Amino acid sequence: MMKIAIDAGHGPNTAGKRCPDDSMREFAFNAAVAYYVREDLVKYSGVSVLFTHAADGSRDVPLSERVRAANGWSADIFVSIHANAAGNGWSDASGIETFASVNASAASVKLAEAVQRRLIEETGRRDRGVKRSDFYVIKNTAMPAILVEAGFMTNRTEAELLKSDGYRRKVATAIVGAIVRLYGLKPKEEPKVIEEPEKAGRLEATVKVNGTALAEKGYVEKGVTYVPVRAVAEALGAKVKWDGAAKTVEITR
Ligand SMILES: [Zn+2]
């Protein structure tokens, strides 16, 4: 059983937490990503998710209450989702950064690094790296805890991304992908031979890397074996980059 606390920062009416032209409140982004993260995570076996924010946006839950909820529930990890700001007007600062607290455990740092790496791969935004700061919710939670700043509301380009459903889903996919990989979560459904007519003849296959079976399955079709390239390459210590425009998978080591 893995208990995952997801925290969408602020509330809809929190002062200042919005785009300079008030076209988006930070909470709208944070809460949408939190929703998609939960939607994806519950597809994995033995996972339960707790929201420490008010998902209906009825209030900005105080930080101490968020921490008490996560600690009281004995969450295994805590992920706080935010959008960044640099000053009050539009500015050039851009990119994604993930925080662990100043005295964070090794497990927190590992989680921060995994999520940050996956966020950059998934979105292609500028990598501001993993940073240390004693934000209240990550300093006072008792489990590995990180705070993600997934782009700048004060940057015109990133504000448009933060408002878009596609970007919100990418951010959620990255967070979930990093957690699944790091903690070895397994999908709920038992793997079985795919029976849809259009996929007939496809045989699902377990893929092992150095003796360990991957959560992701491969398959064999017409004598060719297909394996999940990201899972395999990352298990071997390589990096995988998907260039959607060029439809190219690039593997580097
Ligand atoms: Zn925030």
Coordinates of C-alpha atoms and ligand atoms in Angstrom, one line a residue:
M1 CA 0.0 0.0 0.0
M2 CA 1.3 3.4 -1.0
K3 CA -0.3 6.6 0.4
I4 CA 0.3 9.6 -1.7
A5 CA -0.6 13.1 -0.5
I6 CA -1.2 15.6 -3.3
D7 CA -1.3 19.3 -2.5
A8 CA -2.6 21.9 -4.9
G9 CA -1.2 25.2 -3.6
H10 CA -3.4 28.1 -2.5
G11 CA -7.1 28.7 -3.2
P12 CA -8.9 30.4 -6.1
N13 CA -9.0 33.7 -4.2
T14 CA -5.6 33.8 -2.7
A15 CA -4.3 37.3 -3.1
G16 CA -1.6 37.8 -5.8
K17 CA -1.5 34.2 -7.0
R18 CA -2.5 34.8 -10.6
C19 CA -1.4 35.9 -14.0
P20 CA -0.6 39.6 -14.2
D21 CA -3.7 40.1 -16.5
D22 CA -5.8 38.0 -14.1
S23 CA -6.5 35.5 -17.0
M24 CA -5.7 32.6 -14.7
R25 CA -5.6 32.0 -11.0
E26 CA -2.7 29.8 -9.9
F27 CA -5.1 27.4 -8.1
A28 CA -6.9 26.6 -11.3
F29 CA -3.6 25.2 -12.7
N30 CA -2.6 23.5 -9.4
A31 CA -6.0 21.9 -8.9
A32 CA -6.3 20.6 -12.5
V33 CA -2.9 19.0 -12.3
A34 CA -3.7 17.5 -8.9
Y35 CA -6.9 16.0 -10.4
Y36 CA -5.1 14.4 -13.3
V37 CA -2.3 13.1 -11.0
R38 CA -4.9 11.4 -8.8
E39 CA -6.8 10.1 -11.9
D40 CA -3.6 8.4 -13.1
L41 CA -2.2 7.2 -9.8
V42 CA -5.3 5.3 -8.8
K43 CA -4.8 3.1 -11.8
Y44 CA -1.9 1.5 -9.9
S45 CA -2.2 -1.3 -7.5
G46 CA -2.3 -0.5 -3.8
V47 CA -2.2 3.3 -4.2
S48 CA -4.4 5.7 -2.3
V49 CA -4.4 9.4 -2.8
L50 CA -5.3 12.2 -0.3
F51 CA -5.9 15.8 -1.4
T52 CA -4.7 18.3 1.2
H53 CA -6.3 21.2 -0.6
A54 CA -10.0 21.9 -1.0
A55 CA -10.6 20.4 -4.5
D56 CA -13.9 22.4 -4.9
G57 CA -11.9 25.6 -4.4
S58 CA -14.1 26.6 -1.5
R59 CA -11.2 27.9 0.6
D60 CA -7.4 28.3 0.7
V61 CA -6.6 25.5 3.3
P62 CA -4.1 26.9 5.8
L63 CA -0.6 25.4 5.4
S64 CA -0.6 24.0 8.9
E65 CA -3.9 22.1 8.2
R66 CA -2.4 20.7 5.0
V67 CA 0.7 19.4 6.9
R68 CA -1.5 18.0 9.7
A69 CA -3.6 16.1 7.1
A70 CA -0.6 14.5 5.4
N71 CA 1.1 13.7 8.7
G72 CA -2.1 12.4 10.4
W73 CA -2.8 10.2 7.4
S74 CA 0.8 8.9 7.6
A75 CA 1.3 9.6 3.9
D76 CA 4.3 7.9 2.3
I77 CA 5.1 10.9 0.1
F78 CA 3.9 14.5 -0.3
V79 CA 3.8 16.4 -3.6
S80 CA 2.8 20.1 -3.6
I81 CA 1.9 21.5 -7.1
H82 CA 2.4 25.2 -7.9
A83 CA 3.0 27.6 -10.7
N84 CA 5.8 30.2 -10.3
A85 CA 5.9 34.0 -10.4
A86 CA 8.7 36.5 -10.8
G87 CA 7.6 39.9 -9.7
N88 CA 4.0 41.3 -10.2
G89 CA 4.1 42.1 -13.9
W90 CA 5.1 40.2 -17.0
S91 CA 8.8 39.2 -17.1
D92 CA 11.2 36.8 -18.8
A93 CA 11.9 34.3 -16.1
S94 CA 10.9 30.8 -17.3
G95 CA 11.2 27.1 -16.7
I96 CA 10.5 24.5 -14.2
E97 CA 12.1 23.9 -10.8
T98 CA 11.4 21.4 -8.0
F99 CA 12.1 22.0 -4.3
A100 CA 13.1 19.8 -1.4
S101 CA 13.6 21.4 2.1
V102 CA 17.0 22.5 3.3
N103 CA 17.5 19.5 5.5
A104 CA 15.5 17.1 3.3
S105 CA 16.0 13.4 3.5
A106 CA 17.8 11.5 0.7
A107 CA 14.4 10.1 -0.3
S108 CA 13.0 13.6 -0.7
V109 CA 15.9 14.6 -2.9
K110 CA 15.6 11.5 -5.0
L111 CA 11.9 12.1 -5.5
A112 CA 12.6 15.8 -6.4
E113 CA 15.3 14.8 -8.9
A114 CA 13.1 12.1 -10.5
V115 CA 10.1 14.4 -10.9
Q116 CA 12.2 17.3 -12.1
R117 CA 13.9 15.2 -14.8
R118 CA 10.6 13.8 -16.0
L119 CA 8.9 17.2 -16.1
I120 CA 11.7 18.6 -18.4
E121 CA 11.5 15.5 -20.6
E122 CA 7.7 15.7 -20.9
T123 CA 7.4 19.5 -21.4
G124 CA 10.7 20.5 -23.0
R125 CA 10.7 23.7 -20.8
R126 CA 13.9 25.2 -19.3
D127 CA 15.5 23.1 -16.6
R128 CA 16.0 25.3 -13.5
G129 CA 17.0 22.2 -11.5
V130 CA 16.3 20.8 -8.0
K131 CA 16.5 23.5 -5.4
R132 CA 16.4 23.7 -1.6
S133 CA 14.0 25.9 0.3
D134 CA 12.1 25.6 3.6
F135 CA 8.6 26.1 2.2
Y136 CA 6.3 25.4 5.1
V137 CA 4.6 22.3 3.6
I138 CA 7.8 20.5 2.7
K139 CA 9.7 21.5 5.8
N140 CA 7.0 20.3 8.2
T141 CA 5.7 17.1 6.6
A142 CA 7.1 13.9 8.1
M143 CA 7.6 12.0 4.8
P144 CA 9.6 12.6 1.6
A145 CA 8.1 15.8 0.4
I146 CA 8.6 18.0 -2.7
L147 CA 7.2 21.2 -4.1
V148 CA 6.9 21.6 -7.9
E149 CA 6.9 25.0 -9.6
A150 CA 5.8 23.9 -13.1
G151 CA 6.3 27.2 -15.1
F152 CA 5.9 30.9 -14.7
M153 CA 2.5 32.6 -14.6
T154 CA 4.4 35.9 -15.2
N155 CA 6.0 34.7 -18.5
R156 CA 3.6 35.3 -21.4
T157 CA 4.5 32.0 -23.2
E158 CA 4.3 29.9 -20.1
A159 CA 1.1 31.5 -18.9
E160 CA -0.6 30.3 -22.1
L161 CA 0.8 26.8 -21.5
L162 CA -0.3 26.8 -17.8
K163 CA -3.8 27.6 -19.0
S164 CA -3.9 24.8 -21.5
D165 CA -5.3 21.3 -20.7
G166 CA -2.6 19.7 -22.8
Y167 CA 0.2 21.2 -20.7
R168 CA -1.6 20.4 -17.4
R169 CA -1.9 16.7 -18.5
K170 CA 1.8 16.6 -19.4
V171 CA 2.8 17.9 -16.0
A172 CA 0.6 15.3 -14.3
T173 CA 2.0 12.5 -16.6
A174 CA 5.5 13.5 -15.6
I175 CA 4.8 13.6 -11.9
V176 CA 3.0 10.2 -12.0
G177 CA 5.6 8.7 -14.3
A178 CA 8.4 9.6 -11.9
I179 CA 6.5 8.2 -8.9
V180 CA 5.6 5.0 -10.7
R181 CA 9.2 4.4 -11.7
L182 CA 10.8 5.4 -8.5
Y183 CA 8.5 3.3 -6.3
G184 CA 8.0 0.4 -8.7
L185 CA 4.2 0.8 -8.8
K186 CA 2.4 -1.8 -10.8
P187 CA -0.8 -1.3 -12.9
K188 CA -4.0 -2.7 -11.4
E189 CA -5.0 -4.9 -14.3
E190 CA -3.3 -8.3 -14.6
P191 CA -1.4 -8.5 -17.9
K192 CA -3.0 -10.8 -20.4
V193 CA -2.9 -11.7 -24.1
I194 CA -4.6 -8.8 -25.9
E195 CA -7.8 -10.0 -27.5
E196 CA -9.0 -7.1 -29.6
P197 CA -9.3 -8.3 -33.3
E198 CA -7.1 -5.5 -34.6
K199 CA -4.4 -6.6 -32.2
A200 CA -4.8 -10.3 -32.7
G201 CA -1.5 -12.1 -33.1
R202 CA 0.1 -9.8 -30.6
L203 CA 1.5 -11.6 -27.6
E204 CA 2.2 -9.5 -24.5
A205 CA 5.6 -10.1 -23.0
T206 CA 7.2 -9.4 -19.7
V207 CA 10.4 -7.4 -20.1
K208 CA 13.3 -8.0 -17.7
V209 CA 16.3 -5.8 -17.3
N210 CA 19.2 -7.4 -15.4
G211 CA 16.8 -9.8 -13.8
T212 CA 14.1 -7.3 -12.8
A213 CA 10.7 -7.3 -14.5
L214 CA 9.6 -3.9 -15.6
A215 CA 6.1 -2.6 -14.8
E216 CA 5.7 -1.8 -18.5
K217 CA 5.0 -4.7 -20.8
G218 CA 6.4 -5.5 -24.2
Y219 CA 4.8 -7.5 -27.0
V220 CA 5.7 -9.8 -29.9
E221 CA 4.0 -9.3 -33.2
K222 CA 4.9 -11.0 -36.5
G223 CA 8.1 -12.2 -35.1
V224 CA 9.3 -8.8 -34.0
T225 CA 9.7 -8.0 -30.3
Y226 CA 8.6 -4.5 -29.1
V227 CA 9.8 -3.3 -25.8
P228 CA 9.0 0.0 -23.9
V229 CA 12.0 2.0 -24.8
R230 CA 11.8 4.6 -22.0
A231 CA 11.5 2.0 -19.3
V232 CA 14.3 -0.2 -20.7
A233 CA 16.7 2.6 -21.4
E234 CA 16.2 4.3 -18.1
A235 CA 16.7 1.0 -16.3
L236 CA 20.0 0.8 -18.0
G237 CA 20.9 4.4 -16.9
A238 CA 20.3 6.1 -20.3
K239 CA 18.1 9.1 -21.0
V240 CA 15.2 9.1 -23.4
K241 CA 14.0 12.2 -25.2
W242 CA 10.9 12.3 -27.4
D243 CA 10.8 15.0 -30.0
G244 CA 7.2 15.1 -31.0
A245 CA 7.7 17.5 -34.0
A246 CA 10.4 15.2 -35.6
K247 CA 8.7 12.0 -34.3
T248 CA 12.1 10.9 -33.0
V249 CA 13.2 9.0 -30.0
E250 CA 16.6 9.9 -28.9
I251 CA 18.5 7.7 -26.4
T252 CA 21.7 9.0 -24.8
R253 CA 24.0 7.7 -22.2
Ligands
ZN1 ZN 2.2 28.8 -5.4

